[in-house]
Amino acid sequence: MKNLKLCLAFSHIYIEEAIRNDPLVKTICQTFPDAKLIYIENYKDIFNRKNQNYCRQKEAVKLILAKKPNNFLYSWSDNCINVADNSFYLTQVINCLYDCEYCFLKGMYDSANLLFFINTEDFDKAISMLKSGSYISLSYETDILSLDKLFTNLIDDYLKIISNNADKKFEIRTKSLNVEKMIDAPENLLITYSILPEILISKFEKYTPSLEKRLLKINWLLAQGIKVRLAIDPILVMENYLDEYRLFCQKLKFFINLDKLEDIHVGPFRIAKDFLKKAKAQYSESLIWNYPYQIKNGNYTYNKVIFEEIINVFKEELPINKLRFLKEIENEKDKR
C-alpha cells in the first residue's frame, strides 16, 4: 500500500493565472519544489474535464489552486444525520488524500485531483452572514486536518473564524491523527471523529490511521475538554457482521469514557442512484459498489432488516441517550 506521504508529493500543480502571484500560492508551491507548475485560465478546465478516470487519478493526485467566485456555502445534505435546522457546509477543499473505497466523492466528481480555493476571506464573509445558531461543517468533502501541513495556516484561519462567530456552531470531521492544534479549540467547535471496526478500516479505508490510533487521539481530545462526536458511518456489511460490531462496541467502551462524548452518529451506507452508477463503472471489482443494494428515496442502501439488526447491537452495547440516527430512520421508529 502506498504511503500517504507520497500522495503529498504532487508532481503537478495547476494554478489559475489570476492568482499566480498570491502569497499563499507561492508558499504552497515552495513546499513542492519538484512539482511542475502549469498555469490555467479557470480551474474547471482541469477539474471538470470530460472522460476523466477517478480511479486512475487516485494513484497520482494533482493539486489545483483556484479562487472560488461564488457559492461558498451549501445547505446540509439530506443524507447527513440532522443536527440543526440551519446547517451548512463549505467546500474550500474538494477531494481527499485518503482513498476510502466507499466514499461518495467517487460518484460525485469526475476528477480525483485535489482542488483548493485559496480565498479563505470570502468563505469567512459568507459564514459571518449566516443567522445566529447556524451549524457549519468545515470539512464535508475532504479531511481538513490531514491537509493542515500542506495548506499553511488553514486550520489556524479556521480557528479564528470559529472564534469570531461565537453565535454559531462548527464541526470538523476527521480520521486524521493531526489534532494537536485543537488544544486551542473554541467552545463552539465540535470534532467529529469517523471510526469503523478495524477489519473495515484495513480493508476499505486506504491510507487512514488504525482504529486504535484514532481512539488514542479521541481520548486525548476528551482529556483537553474538547467536544467530540463519534461517527460510525457508513455502516458496512461484512462476514459475521453482528459479532464484529458487538466486539467493536465493546472495544469502544473499553477505550473511551462514552459519557464524555457529545453523541454517537450511526448511519448505513447510502449513496445517490447516479453516484453509484458512476462509481460502479470505474470500480468494477469493488465489493462496495457491486453489492445488491435496495433503492430508497433515491438512494441505494442496505435492506432495512440488515441495518436494524446492527442498530440493535449498538442499542444493546452503547448508551442509548448518546445514539443518533438518520432522520428517516428515527421517523420509522416513531411510527412503530
PDB file of C-alpha atoms in Angstrom, residues 63-245:
ATOM      1  CA  LEU A  63      -3.131  19.787  -6.941  1.00  0.00           C
ATOM      2  CA  ILE A  64      -5.308  22.566  -8.365  1.00  0.00           C
ATOM      3  CA  LEU A  65      -5.175  26.070  -6.861  1.00  0.00           C
ATOM      4  CA  ALA A  66      -8.019  28.436  -7.674  1.00  0.00           C
ATOM      5  CA  LYS A  67     -10.207  31.274  -6.451  1.00  0.00           C
ATOM      6  CA  LYS A  68     -13.864  30.468  -5.917  1.00  0.00           C
ATOM      7  CA  PRO A  69     -16.110  33.218  -7.285  1.00  0.00           C
ATOM      8  CA  ASN A  70     -19.391  32.287  -5.512  1.00  0.00           C
ATOM      9  CA  ASN A  71     -21.392  29.568  -3.756  1.00  0.00           C
ATOM     10  CA  PHE A  72     -19.224  29.484  -0.654  1.00  0.00           C
ATOM     11  CA  LEU A  73     -21.810  27.613   1.432  1.00  0.00           C
ATOM     12  CA  TYR A  74     -24.255  24.813   0.669  1.00  0.00           C
ATOM     13  CA  SER A  75     -27.234  23.531   2.618  1.00  0.00           C
ATOM     14  CA  TRP A  76     -26.724  20.326   4.580  1.00  0.00           C
ATOM     15  CA  SER A  77     -27.389  17.166   2.585  1.00  0.00           C
ATOM     16  CA  ASP A  78     -30.456  15.025   3.336  1.00  0.00           C
ATOM     17  CA  ASN A  79     -28.025  12.097   3.504  1.00  0.00           C
ATOM     18  CA  CYS A  80     -26.491  13.580   6.653  1.00  0.00           C
ATOM     19  CA  ILE A  81     -27.745  12.960  10.167  1.00  0.00           C
ATOM     20  CA  ASN A  82     -29.743  16.019  11.153  1.00  0.00           C
ATOM     21  CA  VAL A  83     -28.017  18.293  13.683  1.00  0.00           C
ATOM     22  CA  ALA A  84     -29.751  21.674  13.299  1.00  0.00           C
ATOM     23  CA  ASP A  85     -32.370  23.435  11.173  1.00  0.00           C
ATOM     24  CA  ASN A  86     -29.840  25.828   9.658  1.00  0.00           C
ATOM     25  CA  SER A  87     -26.990  23.510   8.711  1.00  0.00           C
ATOM     26  CA  PHE A  88     -24.422  24.274   6.028  1.00  0.00           C
ATOM     27  CA  TYR A  89     -21.114  23.035   4.706  1.00  0.00           C
ATOM     28  CA  LEU A  90     -18.325  24.743   2.820  1.00  0.00           C
ATOM     29  CA  THR A  91     -16.154  23.216   0.131  1.00  0.00           C
ATOM     30  CA  GLN A  92     -12.970  25.238   0.261  1.00  0.00           C
ATOM     31  CA  VAL A  93     -11.189  21.977  -0.431  1.00  0.00           C
ATOM     32  CA  ILE A  94     -12.700  19.340  -2.718  1.00  0.00           C
ATOM     33  CA  ASN A  95     -11.493  15.734  -2.634  1.00  0.00           C
ATOM     34  CA  CYS A  96      -9.438  13.928  -0.034  1.00  0.00           C
ATOM     35  CA  LEU A  97      -5.968  12.420   0.188  1.00  0.00           C
ATOM     36  CA  TYR A  98      -7.419   9.352   1.859  1.00  0.00           C
ATOM     37  CA  ASP A  99      -8.863   6.770  -0.521  1.00  0.00           C
ATOM     38  CA  CYS A 100     -11.786   5.143   1.293  1.00  0.00           C
ATOM     39  CA  GLU A 101     -13.432   2.709  -1.077  1.00  0.00           C
ATOM     40  CA  TYR A 102     -16.969   3.667  -0.047  1.00  0.00           C
ATOM     41  CA  CYS A 103     -16.504   7.451  -0.376  1.00  0.00           C
ATOM     42  CA  PHE A 104     -19.378   9.267  -2.101  1.00  0.00           C
ATOM     43  CA  LEU A 105     -16.863  11.564  -3.825  1.00  0.00           C
ATOM     44  CA  LYS A 106     -16.034   8.691  -6.191  1.00  0.00           C
ATOM     45  CA  GLY A 107     -19.518   9.016  -7.625  1.00  0.00           C
ATOM     46  CA  MET A 108     -19.916  12.769  -7.190  1.00  0.00           C
ATOM     47  CA  TYR A 109     -16.911  14.060  -9.153  1.00  0.00           C
ATOM     48  CA  ASP A 110     -15.188  13.070 -12.366  1.00  0.00           C
ATOM     49  CA  SER A 111     -11.813  14.233 -11.037  1.00  0.00           C
ATOM     50  CA  ALA A 112      -9.881  12.847  -8.062  1.00  0.00           C
ATOM     51  CA  ASN A 113      -7.454  15.774  -8.120  1.00  0.00           C
ATOM     52  CA  LEU A 114      -7.310  17.940  -5.022  1.00  0.00           C
ATOM     53  CA  LEU A 115      -8.929  21.334  -5.578  1.00  0.00           C
ATOM     54  CA  PHE A 116      -8.130  24.124  -3.108  1.00  0.00           C
ATOM     55  CA  PHE A 117      -9.767  27.558  -3.233  1.00  0.00           C
ATOM     56  CA  ILE A 118      -7.329  29.979  -1.648  1.00  0.00           C
ATOM     57  CA  ASN A 119      -9.772  32.852  -0.897  1.00  0.00           C
ATOM     58  CA  THR A 120     -10.464  31.982   2.737  1.00  0.00           C
ATOM     59  CA  GLU A 121     -11.673  35.535   3.417  1.00  0.00           C
ATOM     60  CA  ASP A 122     -14.685  35.030   1.135  1.00  0.00           C
ATOM     61  CA  PHE A 123     -15.680  31.834   2.937  1.00  0.00           C
ATOM     62  CA  ASP A 124     -15.269  33.751   6.218  1.00  0.00           C
ATOM     63  CA  LYS A 125     -17.542  36.537   4.965  1.00  0.00           C
ATOM     64  CA  ALA A 126     -20.230  34.066   3.885  1.00  0.00           C
ATOM     65  CA  ILE A 127     -20.161  32.397   7.303  1.00  0.00           C
ATOM     66  CA  SER A 128     -20.435  35.729   9.105  1.00  0.00           C
ATOM     67  CA  MET A 129     -23.679  36.471   7.227  1.00  0.00           C
ATOM     68  CA  LEU A 130     -25.436  33.339   8.476  1.00  0.00           C
ATOM     69  CA  LYS A 131     -28.057  33.719  11.168  1.00  0.00           C
ATOM     70  CA  SER A 132     -27.189  33.036  14.804  1.00  0.00           C
ATOM     71  CA  GLY A 133     -27.378  29.362  15.756  1.00  0.00           C
ATOM     72  CA  SER A 134     -26.355  28.103  12.315  1.00  0.00           C
ATOM     73  CA  TYR A 135     -24.307  24.903  12.100  1.00  0.00           C
ATOM     74  CA  ILE A 136     -21.358  24.768   9.690  1.00  0.00           C
ATOM     75  CA  SER A 137     -19.297  21.753   8.659  1.00  0.00           C
ATOM     76  CA  LEU A 138     -15.793  22.844   7.643  1.00  0.00           C
ATOM     77  CA  SER A 139     -14.703  19.536   6.120  1.00  0.00           C
ATOM     78  CA  TYR A 140     -17.561  17.933   4.251  1.00  0.00           C
ATOM     79  CA  GLU A 141     -15.748  16.919   1.049  1.00  0.00           C
ATOM     80  CA  THR A 142     -12.251  16.460   2.440  1.00  0.00           C
ATOM     81  CA  ASP A 143     -10.368  15.850   5.686  1.00  0.00           C
ATOM     82  CA  ILE A 144      -9.084  19.296   6.617  1.00  0.00           C
ATOM     83  CA  LEU A 145      -6.884  18.128   9.483  1.00  0.00           C
ATOM     84  CA  SER A 146      -4.976  15.727   7.239  1.00  0.00           C
ATOM     85  CA  LEU A 147      -4.188  18.671   4.936  1.00  0.00           C
ATOM     86  CA  ASP A 148      -3.092  21.218   7.511  1.00  0.00           C
ATOM     87  CA  LYS A 149       0.625  20.653   6.987  1.00  0.00           C
ATOM     88  CA  LEU A 150       0.051  21.120   3.275  1.00  0.00           C
ATOM     89  CA  PHE A 151      -2.046  24.294   3.265  1.00  0.00           C
ATOM     90  CA  THR A 152      -0.158  26.631   5.555  1.00  0.00           C
ATOM     91  CA  ASN A 153      -2.238  28.091   8.382  1.00  0.00           C
ATOM     92  CA  LEU A 154      -5.566  26.799   7.068  1.00  0.00           C
ATOM     93  CA  ILE A 155      -6.560  25.350  10.453  1.00  0.00           C
ATOM     94  CA  ASP A 156      -5.282  28.492  12.169  1.00  0.00           C
ATOM     95  CA  ASP A 157      -7.519  30.545   9.866  1.00  0.00           C
ATOM     96  CA  TYR A 158     -10.482  28.329  10.645  1.00  0.00           C
ATOM     97  CA  LEU A 159      -9.918  28.570  14.397  1.00  0.00           C
ATOM     98  CA  LYS A 160     -10.026  32.378  14.060  1.00  0.00           C
ATOM     99  CA  ILE A 161     -13.219  32.196  12.008  1.00  0.00           C
ATOM    100  CA  ILE A 162     -14.808  29.945  14.623  1.00  0.00           C
ATOM    101  CA  SER A 163     -13.791  32.286  17.452  1.00  0.00           C
ATOM    102  CA  ASN A 164     -15.135  35.304  15.579  1.00  0.00           C
ATOM    103  CA  ASN A 165     -18.512  33.584  15.081  1.00  0.00           C
ATOM    104  CA  ALA A 166     -19.260  32.588  18.653  1.00  0.00           C
ATOM    105  CA  ASP A 167     -23.010  32.615  17.959  1.00  0.00           C
ATOM    106  CA  LYS A 168     -22.675  29.700  15.510  1.00  0.00           C
ATOM    107  CA  LYS A 169     -21.630  26.063  15.837  1.00  0.00           C
ATOM    108  CA  PHE A 170     -18.879  24.424  13.791  1.00  0.00           C
ATOM    109  CA  GLU A 171     -17.836  20.883  13.019  1.00  0.00           C
ATOM    110  CA  ILE A 172     -14.589  19.409  11.727  1.00  0.00           C
ATOM    111  CA  ARG A 173     -14.994  15.796  10.636  1.00  0.00           C
ATOM    112  CA  THR A 174     -11.805  13.767  10.505  1.00  0.00           C
ATOM    113  CA  LYS A 175      -9.955  10.457  10.567  1.00  0.00           C
ATOM    114  CA  SER A 176      -6.624  12.211  10.978  1.00  0.00           C
ATOM    115  CA  LEU A 177      -4.242  11.997  13.942  1.00  0.00           C
ATOM    116  CA  ASN A 178      -3.203  15.612  13.357  1.00  0.00           C
ATOM    117  CA  VAL A 179      -5.337  17.096  16.143  1.00  0.00           C
ATOM    118  CA  GLU A 180      -2.774  18.942  18.278  1.00  0.00           C
ATOM    119  CA  LYS A 181      -3.951  22.397  17.145  1.00  0.00           C
ATOM    120  CA  MET A 182      -7.380  21.573  18.548  1.00  0.00           C
ATOM    121  CA  ILE A 183      -5.993  22.195  22.026  1.00  0.00           C
ATOM    122  CA  ASP A 184      -6.971  25.826  21.405  1.00  0.00           C
ATOM    123  CA  ALA A 185     -10.403  24.881  20.016  1.00  0.00           C
ATOM    124  CA  PRO A 186     -13.168  27.380  20.868  1.00  0.00           C
ATOM    125  CA  GLU A 187     -16.244  26.195  22.771  1.00  0.00           C
ATOM    126  CA  ASN A 188     -18.383  26.307  19.623  1.00  0.00           C
ATOM    127  CA  LEU A 189     -16.277  23.719  17.759  1.00  0.00           C
ATOM    128  CA  LEU A 190     -17.069  20.024  17.674  1.00  0.00           C
ATOM    129  CA  ILE A 191     -14.643  17.373  16.390  1.00  0.00           C
ATOM    130  CA  THR A 192     -16.495  14.540  14.677  1.00  0.00           C
ATOM    131  CA  TYR A 193     -14.217  11.516  14.598  1.00  0.00           C
ATOM    132  CA  SER A 194     -15.085   8.899  11.979  1.00  0.00           C
ATOM    133  CA  ILE A 195     -14.460   5.334  13.108  1.00  0.00           C
ATOM    134  CA  LEU A 196     -15.307   1.807  11.983  1.00  0.00           C
ATOM    135  CA  PRO A 197     -14.211  -1.672  13.083  1.00  0.00           C
ATOM    136  CA  GLU A 198     -10.544  -2.324  12.304  1.00  0.00           C
ATOM    137  CA  ILE A 199     -11.454  -5.087   9.846  1.00  0.00           C
ATOM    138  CA  LEU A 200     -13.240  -2.469   7.705  1.00  0.00           C
ATOM    139  CA  ILE A 201     -10.578   0.197   8.149  1.00  0.00           C
ATOM    140  CA  SER A 202      -7.825  -2.133   6.959  1.00  0.00           C
ATOM    141  CA  LYS A 203      -9.885  -3.328   4.008  1.00  0.00           C
ATOM    142  CA  PHE A 204     -11.694  -0.205   2.788  1.00  0.00           C
ATOM    143  CA  GLU A 205     -10.010   2.923   4.236  1.00  0.00           C
ATOM    144  CA  LYS A 206      -6.785   3.297   2.291  1.00  0.00           C
ATOM    145  CA  TYR A 207      -4.080   5.491   3.895  1.00  0.00           C
ATOM    146  CA  THR A 208      -6.098   6.127   7.088  1.00  0.00           C
ATOM    147  CA  PRO A 209      -4.860   5.565  10.675  1.00  0.00           C
ATOM    148  CA  SER A 210      -5.812   2.416  12.559  1.00  0.00           C
ATOM    149  CA  LEU A 211      -8.801   2.325  14.895  1.00  0.00           C
ATOM    150  CA  GLU A 212      -6.595   2.074  17.976  1.00  0.00           C
ATOM    151  CA  LYS A 213      -4.587   5.163  16.995  1.00  0.00           C
ATOM    152  CA  ARG A 214      -7.792   7.113  16.421  1.00  0.00           C
ATOM    153  CA  LEU A 215      -9.159   6.042  19.806  1.00  0.00           C
ATOM    154  CA  LEU A 216      -5.989   7.285  21.497  1.00  0.00           C
ATOM    155  CA  LYS A 217      -6.456  10.699  19.840  1.00  0.00           C
ATOM    156  CA  ILE A 218     -10.126  10.757  20.830  1.00  0.00           C
ATOM    157  CA  ASN A 219      -9.085  10.182  24.442  1.00  0.00           C
ATOM    158  CA  TRP A 220      -6.548  12.986  24.143  1.00  0.00           C
ATOM    159  CA  LEU A 221      -9.180  15.378  22.806  1.00  0.00           C
ATOM    160  CA  LEU A 222     -11.609  14.481  25.582  1.00  0.00           C
ATOM    161  CA  ALA A 223      -8.858  14.959  28.181  1.00  0.00           C
ATOM    162  CA  GLN A 224      -8.368  18.504  26.882  1.00  0.00           C
ATOM    163  CA  GLY A 225     -12.067  19.198  27.350  1.00  0.00           C
ATOM    164  CA  ILE A 226     -12.702  19.361  23.587  1.00  0.00           C
ATOM    165  CA  LYS A 227     -16.143  18.385  22.328  1.00  0.00           C
ATOM    166  CA  VAL A 228     -16.075  15.101  20.405  1.00  0.00           C
ATOM    167  CA  ARG A 229     -18.697  13.224  18.442  1.00  0.00           C
ATOM    168  CA  LEU A 230     -18.197   9.707  17.090  1.00  0.00           C
ATOM    169  CA  ALA A 231     -19.411   8.985  13.567  1.00  0.00           C
ATOM    170  CA  ILE A 232     -19.850   5.264  12.951  1.00  0.00           C
ATOM    171  CA  ASP A 233     -20.823   5.970   9.408  1.00  0.00           C
ATOM    172  CA  PRO A 234     -21.206   4.341   6.988  1.00  0.00           C
ATOM    173  CA  ILE A 235     -22.173   1.013   8.498  1.00  0.00           C
ATOM    174  CA  LEU A 236     -20.928  -1.687   6.130  1.00  0.00           C
ATOM    175  CA  VAL A 237     -21.950  -5.314   5.993  1.00  0.00           C
ATOM    176  CA  MET A 238     -19.190  -7.914   6.319  1.00  0.00           C
ATOM    177  CA  GLU A 239     -18.830 -11.570   7.253  1.00  0.00           C
ATOM    178  CA  ASN A 240     -20.128 -12.176  10.792  1.00  0.00           C
ATOM    179  CA  TYR A 241     -21.145  -8.520  10.901  1.00  0.00           C
ATOM    180  CA  LEU A 242     -23.229  -8.752  14.087  1.00  0.00           C
ATOM    181  CA  ASP A 243     -20.376 -10.317  16.055  1.00  0.00           C
ATOM    182  CA  GLU A 244     -17.872  -7.847  14.567  1.00  0.00           C
ATOM    183  CA  TYR A 245     -19.982  -4.815  15.502  1.00  0.00           C
TER     184      TYR A 245
END
